[in-house]
JSON list of C-alpha atoms in Angstrom, two decimals:
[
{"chain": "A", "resi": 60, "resn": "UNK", "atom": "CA", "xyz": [-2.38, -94.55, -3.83]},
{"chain": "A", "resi": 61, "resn": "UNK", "atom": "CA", "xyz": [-1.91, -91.99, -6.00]},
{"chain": "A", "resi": 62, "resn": "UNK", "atom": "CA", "xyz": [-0.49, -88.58, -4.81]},
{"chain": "A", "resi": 63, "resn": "UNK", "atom": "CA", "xyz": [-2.69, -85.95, -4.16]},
{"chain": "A", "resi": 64, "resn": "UNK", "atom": "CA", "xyz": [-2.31, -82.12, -4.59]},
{"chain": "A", "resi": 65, "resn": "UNK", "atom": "CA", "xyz": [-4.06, -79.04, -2.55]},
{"chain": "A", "resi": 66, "resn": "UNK", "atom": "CA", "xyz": [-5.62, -76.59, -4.90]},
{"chain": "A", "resi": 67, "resn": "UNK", "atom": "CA", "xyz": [-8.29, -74.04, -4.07]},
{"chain": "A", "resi": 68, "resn": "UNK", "atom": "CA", "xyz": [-11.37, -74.06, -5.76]},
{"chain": "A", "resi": 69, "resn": "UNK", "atom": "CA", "xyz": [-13.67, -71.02, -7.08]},
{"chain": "A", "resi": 70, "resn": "UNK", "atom": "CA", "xyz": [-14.81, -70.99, -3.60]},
{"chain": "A", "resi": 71, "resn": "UNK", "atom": "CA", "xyz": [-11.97, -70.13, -1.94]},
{"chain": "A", "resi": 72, "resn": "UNK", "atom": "CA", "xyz": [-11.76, -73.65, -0.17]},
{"chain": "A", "resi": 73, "resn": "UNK", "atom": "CA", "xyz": [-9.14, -75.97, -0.61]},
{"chain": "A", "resi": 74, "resn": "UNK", "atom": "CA", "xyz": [-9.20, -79.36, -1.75]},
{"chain": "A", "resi": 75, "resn": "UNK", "atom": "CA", "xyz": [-7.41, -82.84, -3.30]},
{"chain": "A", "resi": 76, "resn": "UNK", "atom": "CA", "xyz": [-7.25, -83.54, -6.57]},
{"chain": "A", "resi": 77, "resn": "UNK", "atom": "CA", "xyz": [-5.42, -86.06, -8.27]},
{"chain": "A", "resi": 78, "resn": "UNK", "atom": "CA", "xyz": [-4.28, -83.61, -10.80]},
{"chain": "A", "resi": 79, "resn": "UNK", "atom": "CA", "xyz": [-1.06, -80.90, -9.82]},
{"chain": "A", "resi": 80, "resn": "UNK", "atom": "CA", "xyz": [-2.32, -76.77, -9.96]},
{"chain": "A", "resi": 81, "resn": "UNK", "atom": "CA", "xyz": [-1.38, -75.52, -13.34]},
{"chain": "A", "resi": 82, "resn": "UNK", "atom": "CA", "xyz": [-1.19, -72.07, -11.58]},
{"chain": "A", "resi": 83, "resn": "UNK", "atom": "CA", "xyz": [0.01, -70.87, -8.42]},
{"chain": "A", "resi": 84, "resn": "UNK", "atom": "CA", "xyz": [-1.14, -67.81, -6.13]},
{"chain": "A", "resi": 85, "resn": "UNK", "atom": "CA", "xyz": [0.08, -65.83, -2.64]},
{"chain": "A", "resi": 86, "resn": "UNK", "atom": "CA", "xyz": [-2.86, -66.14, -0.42]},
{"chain": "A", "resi": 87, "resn": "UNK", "atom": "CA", "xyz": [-2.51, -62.84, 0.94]},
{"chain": "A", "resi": 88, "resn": "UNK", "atom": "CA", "xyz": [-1.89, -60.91, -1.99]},
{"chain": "A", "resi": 89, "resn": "UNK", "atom": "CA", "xyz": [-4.64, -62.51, -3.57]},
{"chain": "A", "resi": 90, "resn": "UNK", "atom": "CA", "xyz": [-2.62, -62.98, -6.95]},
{"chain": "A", "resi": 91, "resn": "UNK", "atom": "CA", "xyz": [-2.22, -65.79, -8.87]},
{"chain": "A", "resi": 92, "resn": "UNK", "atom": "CA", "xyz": [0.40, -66.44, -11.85]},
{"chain": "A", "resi": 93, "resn": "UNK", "atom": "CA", "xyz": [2.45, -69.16, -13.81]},
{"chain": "A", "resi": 94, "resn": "UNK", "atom": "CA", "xyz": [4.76, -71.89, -11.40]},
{"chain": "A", "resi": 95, "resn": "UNK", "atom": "CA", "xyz": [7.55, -70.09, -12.74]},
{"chain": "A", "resi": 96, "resn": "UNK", "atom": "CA", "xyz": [6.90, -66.76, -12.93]},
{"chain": "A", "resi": 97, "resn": "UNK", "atom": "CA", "xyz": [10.30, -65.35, -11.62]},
{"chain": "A", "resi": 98, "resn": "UNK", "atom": "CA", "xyz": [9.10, -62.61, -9.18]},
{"chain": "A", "resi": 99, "resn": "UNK", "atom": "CA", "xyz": [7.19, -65.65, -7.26]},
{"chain": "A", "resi": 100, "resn": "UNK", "atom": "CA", "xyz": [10.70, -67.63, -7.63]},
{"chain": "A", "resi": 101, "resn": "UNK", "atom": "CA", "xyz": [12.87, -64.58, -6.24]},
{"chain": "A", "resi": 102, "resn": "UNK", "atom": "CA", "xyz": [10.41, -64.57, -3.17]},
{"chain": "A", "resi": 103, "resn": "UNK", "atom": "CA", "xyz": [10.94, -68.27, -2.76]},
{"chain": "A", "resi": 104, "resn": "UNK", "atom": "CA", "xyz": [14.73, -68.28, -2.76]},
{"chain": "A", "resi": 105, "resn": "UNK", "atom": "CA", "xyz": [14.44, -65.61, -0.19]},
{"chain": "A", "resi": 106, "resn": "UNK", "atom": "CA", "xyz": [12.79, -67.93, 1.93]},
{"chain": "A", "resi": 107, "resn": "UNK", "atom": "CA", "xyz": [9.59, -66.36, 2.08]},
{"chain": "A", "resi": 108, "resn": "UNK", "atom": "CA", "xyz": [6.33, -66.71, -0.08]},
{"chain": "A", "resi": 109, "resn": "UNK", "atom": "CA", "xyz": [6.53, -70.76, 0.59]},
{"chain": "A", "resi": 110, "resn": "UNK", "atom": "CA", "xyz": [3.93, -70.77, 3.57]},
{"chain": "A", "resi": 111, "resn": "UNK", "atom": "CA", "xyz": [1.31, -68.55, 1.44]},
{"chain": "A", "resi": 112, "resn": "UNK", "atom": "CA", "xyz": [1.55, -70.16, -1.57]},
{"chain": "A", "resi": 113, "resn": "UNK", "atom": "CA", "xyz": [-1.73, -71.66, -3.32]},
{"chain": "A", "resi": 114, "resn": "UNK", "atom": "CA", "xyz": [-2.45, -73.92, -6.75]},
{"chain": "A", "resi": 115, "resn": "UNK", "atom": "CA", "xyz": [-5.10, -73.45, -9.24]},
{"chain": "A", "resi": 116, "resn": "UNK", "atom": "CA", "xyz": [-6.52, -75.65, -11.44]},
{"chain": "A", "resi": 117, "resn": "UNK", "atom": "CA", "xyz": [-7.18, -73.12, -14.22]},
{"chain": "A", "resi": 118, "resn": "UNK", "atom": "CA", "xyz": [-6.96, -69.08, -14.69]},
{"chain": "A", "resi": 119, "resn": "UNK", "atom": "CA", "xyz": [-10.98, -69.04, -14.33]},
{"chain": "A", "resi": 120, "resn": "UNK", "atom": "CA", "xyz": [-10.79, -70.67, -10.71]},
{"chain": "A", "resi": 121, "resn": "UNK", "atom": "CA", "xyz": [-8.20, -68.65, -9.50]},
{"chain": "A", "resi": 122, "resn": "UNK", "atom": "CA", "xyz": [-10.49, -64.96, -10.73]},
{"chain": "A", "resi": 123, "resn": "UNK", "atom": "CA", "xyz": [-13.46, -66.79, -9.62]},
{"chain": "A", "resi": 124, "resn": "UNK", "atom": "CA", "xyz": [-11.67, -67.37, -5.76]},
{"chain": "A", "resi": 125, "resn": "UNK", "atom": "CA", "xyz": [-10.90, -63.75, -6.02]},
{"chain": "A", "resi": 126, "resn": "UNK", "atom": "CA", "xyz": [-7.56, -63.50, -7.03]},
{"chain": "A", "resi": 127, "resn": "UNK", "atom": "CA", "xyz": [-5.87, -60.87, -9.61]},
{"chain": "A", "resi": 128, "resn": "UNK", "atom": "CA", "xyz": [-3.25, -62.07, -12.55]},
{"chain": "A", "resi": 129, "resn": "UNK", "atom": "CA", "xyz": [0.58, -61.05, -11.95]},
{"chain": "A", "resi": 130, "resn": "UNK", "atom": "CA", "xyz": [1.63, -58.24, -13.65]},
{"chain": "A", "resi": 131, "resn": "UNK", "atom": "CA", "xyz": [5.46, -60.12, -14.01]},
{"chain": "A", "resi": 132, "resn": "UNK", "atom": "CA", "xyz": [4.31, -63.08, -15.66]},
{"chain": "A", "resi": 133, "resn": "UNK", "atom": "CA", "xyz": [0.62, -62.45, -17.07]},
{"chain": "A", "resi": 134, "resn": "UNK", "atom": "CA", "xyz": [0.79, -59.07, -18.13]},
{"chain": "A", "resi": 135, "resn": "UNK", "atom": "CA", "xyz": [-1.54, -59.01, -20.82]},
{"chain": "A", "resi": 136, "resn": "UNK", "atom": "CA", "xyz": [-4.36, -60.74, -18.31]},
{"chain": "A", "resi": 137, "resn": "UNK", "atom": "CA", "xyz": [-2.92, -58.20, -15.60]},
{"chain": "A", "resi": 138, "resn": "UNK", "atom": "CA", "xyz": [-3.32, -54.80, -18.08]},
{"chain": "A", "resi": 139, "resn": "UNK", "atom": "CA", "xyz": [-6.94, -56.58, -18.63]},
{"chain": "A", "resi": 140, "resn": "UNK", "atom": "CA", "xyz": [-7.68, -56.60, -15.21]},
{"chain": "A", "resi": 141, "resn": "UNK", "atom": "CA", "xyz": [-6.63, -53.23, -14.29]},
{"chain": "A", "resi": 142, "resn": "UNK", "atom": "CA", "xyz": [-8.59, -51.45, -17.19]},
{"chain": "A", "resi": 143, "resn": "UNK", "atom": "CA", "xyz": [-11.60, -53.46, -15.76]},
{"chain": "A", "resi": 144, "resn": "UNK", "atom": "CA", "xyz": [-10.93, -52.18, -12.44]},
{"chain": "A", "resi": 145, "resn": "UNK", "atom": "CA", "xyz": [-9.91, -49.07, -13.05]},
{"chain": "A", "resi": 146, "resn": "UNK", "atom": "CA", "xyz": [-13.21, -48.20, -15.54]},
{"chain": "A", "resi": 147, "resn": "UNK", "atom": "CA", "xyz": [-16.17, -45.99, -14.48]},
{"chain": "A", "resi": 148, "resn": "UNK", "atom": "CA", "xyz": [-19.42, -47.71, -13.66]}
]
């Protein structure tokens, strides 16, 4: 059988796909960033992180679930984000 990975869908739910997250994401900071961004990897060696962690499929999953882009390893998509936020309505 082949191996199967958890990854949360646009949903918020979390399910198996055959295919590994090309993102990952802290569940209670609702971010989400690249596998090696190194502020997620710093947190990791610490020892913490680990038991929050979450995998995305794709960028538009992970905003669609409700999570923000890193500012350490997406800033562009991050300085997007916050001038979306941060604009009147």
């Amino acid at each position: 059988m082949a191996e199967a990975y958890a990854l949360v869908g646009a949903d918020g739910r979390t399910y198996l796909s055959s295919e590994p997250g090309a993102l990952g994401g802290h569940r209670r900071s609702r971010l989400y960033g690249r596998l090696d961004c190194p502020s997620a990897l710093r947190a990791i060696a610490r020892g913490g992180y680990v038991r929050q962690r979450v995998f995305f499929a794709d960028e538009a999953t992970a905003v669609a679930a409700g999570y923000r882009p890193c500012a350490v390893c997406l800033p562009a998509e991050y300085g997007r984000w916050k001038a979306e936020r941060c604009r009147p309505k």
